[in-house]
PDB file of C-alpha atoms in Angstrom:
ATOM      1  CA  UNK A   1      -0.234   0.105  -0.195  1.00  0.00           C
ATOM      2  CA  UNK A   2       1.077   3.149  -1.203  1.00  0.00           C
ATOM      3  CA  UNK A   3       1.424   5.420   2.193  1.00  0.00           C
ATOM      4  CA  UNK A   4       2.972   8.630   0.941  1.00  0.00           C
ATOM      5  CA  UNK A   5       1.864  11.750   2.101  1.00  0.00           C
ATOM      6  CA  UNK A   6       1.357  14.274  -0.577  1.00  0.00           C
ATOM      7  CA  UNK A   7       0.462  17.809  -1.375  1.00  0.00           C
ATOM      8  CA  UNK A   8      -2.108  19.504  -3.542  1.00  0.00           C
ATOM      9  CA  UNK A   9      -3.633  23.106  -4.048  1.00  0.00           C
ATOM     10  CA  UNK A  10      -6.939  24.388  -4.466  1.00  0.00           C
ATOM     11  CA  UNK A  11      -8.586  28.184  -5.313  1.00  0.00           C
ATOM     12  CA  UNK A  12     -11.558  28.952  -2.727  1.00  0.00           C
ATOM     13  CA  UNK A  13     -14.234  31.436  -3.592  1.00  0.00           C
ATOM     14  CA  UNK A  14     -13.184  34.775  -1.718  1.00  0.00           C
ATOM     15  CA  UNK A  15     -16.843  35.460  -0.769  1.00  0.00           C
ATOM     16  CA  UNK A  16     -17.701  31.772   0.383  1.00  0.00           C
ATOM     17  CA  UNK A  17     -14.431  29.861   1.188  1.00  0.00           C
ATOM     18  CA  UNK A  18     -16.439  26.330   1.676  1.00  0.00           C
ATOM     19  CA  UNK A  19     -16.852  26.717  -2.093  1.00  0.00           C
ATOM     20  CA  UNK A  20     -13.793  24.657  -3.985  1.00  0.00           C
ATOM     21  CA  UNK A  21     -13.510  26.765  -7.528  1.00  0.00           C
ATOM     22  CA  UNK A  22     -10.602  24.808  -8.783  1.00  0.00           C
ATOM     23  CA  UNK A  23      -8.232  21.764  -7.012  1.00  0.00           C
ATOM     24  CA  UNK A  24      -5.186  20.220  -8.645  1.00  0.00           C
ATOM     25  CA  UNK A  25      -5.983  16.231 -10.249  1.00  0.00           C
ATOM     26  CA  UNK A  26      -2.973  15.311  -9.064  1.00  0.00           C
ATOM     27  CA  UNK A  27      -0.322  15.910  -6.293  1.00  0.00           C
ATOM     28  CA  UNK A  28       1.910  19.044  -6.955  1.00  0.00           C
ATOM     29  CA  UNK A  29       4.359  18.019  -4.368  1.00  0.00           C
ATOM     30  CA  UNK A  30       5.084  14.172  -2.616  1.00  0.00           C
ATOM     31  CA  UNK A  31       8.212  12.549  -1.295  1.00  0.00           C
ATOM     32  CA  UNK A  32      10.774  12.017  -4.161  1.00  0.00           C
ATOM     33  CA  UNK A  33      14.070  12.880  -2.810  1.00  0.00           C
ATOM     34  CA  UNK A  34      16.125  10.084  -0.475  1.00  0.00           C
ATOM     35  CA  UNK A  35      15.822  12.703   2.526  1.00  0.00           C
ATOM     36  CA  UNK A  36      12.214  12.517   2.012  1.00  0.00           C
ATOM     37  CA  UNK A  37      12.329   8.695   2.623  1.00  0.00           C
ATOM     38  CA  UNK A  38      14.883   8.293   5.497  1.00  0.00           C
ATOM     39  CA  UNK A  39      13.972   9.107   8.783  1.00  0.00           C
ATOM     40  CA  UNK A  40      11.207   8.145  11.539  1.00  0.00           C
ATOM     41  CA  UNK A  41       8.314   9.029   8.962  1.00  0.00           C
ATOM     42  CA  UNK A  42       9.309   7.509   5.617  1.00  0.00           C
ATOM     43  CA  UNK A  43       7.901   9.089   2.619  1.00  0.00           C
ATOM     44  CA  UNK A  44       6.386  11.811   4.280  1.00  0.00           C
ATOM     45  CA  UNK A  45       6.337  15.665   3.431  1.00  0.00           C
ATOM     46  CA  UNK A  46       4.245  18.177   5.410  1.00  0.00           C
ATOM     47  CA  UNK A  47       3.941  21.698   4.861  1.00  0.00           C
ATOM     48  CA  UNK A  48       4.571  23.773   7.764  1.00  0.00           C
ATOM     49  CA  UNK A  49       4.443  27.458   6.332  1.00  0.00           C
ATOM     50  CA  UNK A  50       4.501  29.173   3.252  1.00  0.00           C
ATOM     51  CA  UNK A  51       5.205  32.855   2.051  1.00  0.00           C
ATOM     52  CA  UNK A  52       5.031  34.661  -1.337  1.00  0.00           C
ATOM     53  CA  UNK A  53       7.856  36.749  -2.279  1.00  0.00           C
ATOM     54  CA  UNK A  54       8.362  38.428  -5.237  1.00  0.00           C
ATOM     55  CA  UNK A  55       5.959  36.487  -7.027  1.00  0.00           C
ATOM     56  CA  UNK A  56       7.669  33.380  -6.079  1.00  0.00           C
ATOM     57  CA  UNK A  57       5.537  30.970  -3.542  1.00  0.00           C
ATOM     58  CA  UNK A  58       8.029  29.240  -0.829  1.00  0.00           C
ATOM     59  CA  UNK A  59       6.375  26.257   0.785  1.00  0.00           C
ATOM     60  CA  UNK A  60       8.419  25.008   4.018  1.00  0.00           C
ATOM     61  CA  UNK A  61       8.027  21.537   4.694  1.00  0.00           C
ATOM     62  CA  UNK A  62       9.414  18.659   7.066  1.00  0.00           C
ATOM     63  CA  UNK A  63      10.523  15.613   5.470  1.00  0.00           C
ATOM     64  CA  UNK A  64      10.431  12.036   7.003  1.00  0.00           C
ATOM     65  CA  UNK A  65      10.215  13.915  10.688  1.00  0.00           C
ATOM     66  CA  UNK A  66      13.828  14.336  10.357  1.00  0.00           C
ATOM     67  CA  UNK A  67      14.754  17.335   7.885  1.00  0.00           C
ATOM     68  CA  UNK A  68      13.128  20.644   6.823  1.00  0.00           C
ATOM     69  CA  UNK A  69      12.976  21.619   3.115  1.00  0.00           C
ATOM     70  CA  UNK A  70      11.861  24.295   0.914  1.00  0.00           C
ATOM     71  CA  UNK A  71      10.010  24.064  -2.094  1.00  0.00           C
ATOM     72  CA  UNK A  72       9.260  27.008  -4.651  1.00  0.00           C
ATOM     73  CA  UNK A  73       7.140  27.788  -7.593  1.00  0.00           C
ATOM     74  CA  UNK A  74       6.017  30.840  -9.558  1.00  0.00           C
ATOM     75  CA  UNK A  75       2.631  31.808  -7.955  1.00  0.00           C
ATOM     76  CA  UNK A  76       1.112  33.453 -11.225  1.00  0.00           C
ATOM     77  CA  UNK A  77       1.897  30.223 -13.296  1.00  0.00           C
ATOM     78  CA  UNK A  78       0.717  28.160 -10.223  1.00  0.00           C
ATOM     79  CA  UNK A  79      -2.636  29.978 -10.125  1.00  0.00           C
ATOM     80  CA  UNK A  80      -3.295  29.813 -13.747  1.00  0.00           C
ATOM     81  CA  UNK A  81      -2.905  26.451 -14.167  1.00  0.00           C
ATOM     82  CA  UNK A  82      -5.305  25.845 -11.103  1.00  0.00           C
ATOM     83  CA  UNK A  83      -7.970  27.647 -13.041  1.00  0.00           C
ATOM     84  CA  UNK A  84      -7.747  25.223 -15.873  1.00  0.00           C
ATOM     85  CA  UNK A  85      -8.568  22.632 -13.270  1.00  0.00           C
ATOM     86  CA  UNK A  86     -11.903  21.197 -12.274  1.00  0.00           C
ATOM     87  CA  UNK A  87     -13.568  21.844  -8.933  1.00  0.00           C
TER      88      UNK A  87
END
């Protein structure tokens, strides 16, 4: 059984955040690197916080409960892609 933790993304309605407008059909982040499998919880990545700086999204995450990592992407590209995804 595949027990890896994965991360997706979604866009919510600004006026009613209970309404999901779009969501990724597949994970945008999942364990791949050796340090994400070598630890107390192998195959687990868990986001701890994020920030947008100059249009770049930084997602800080724990890896296998042993390391801390950061993943980045262009925020505008992520939102543009999300708007093509179904709810």
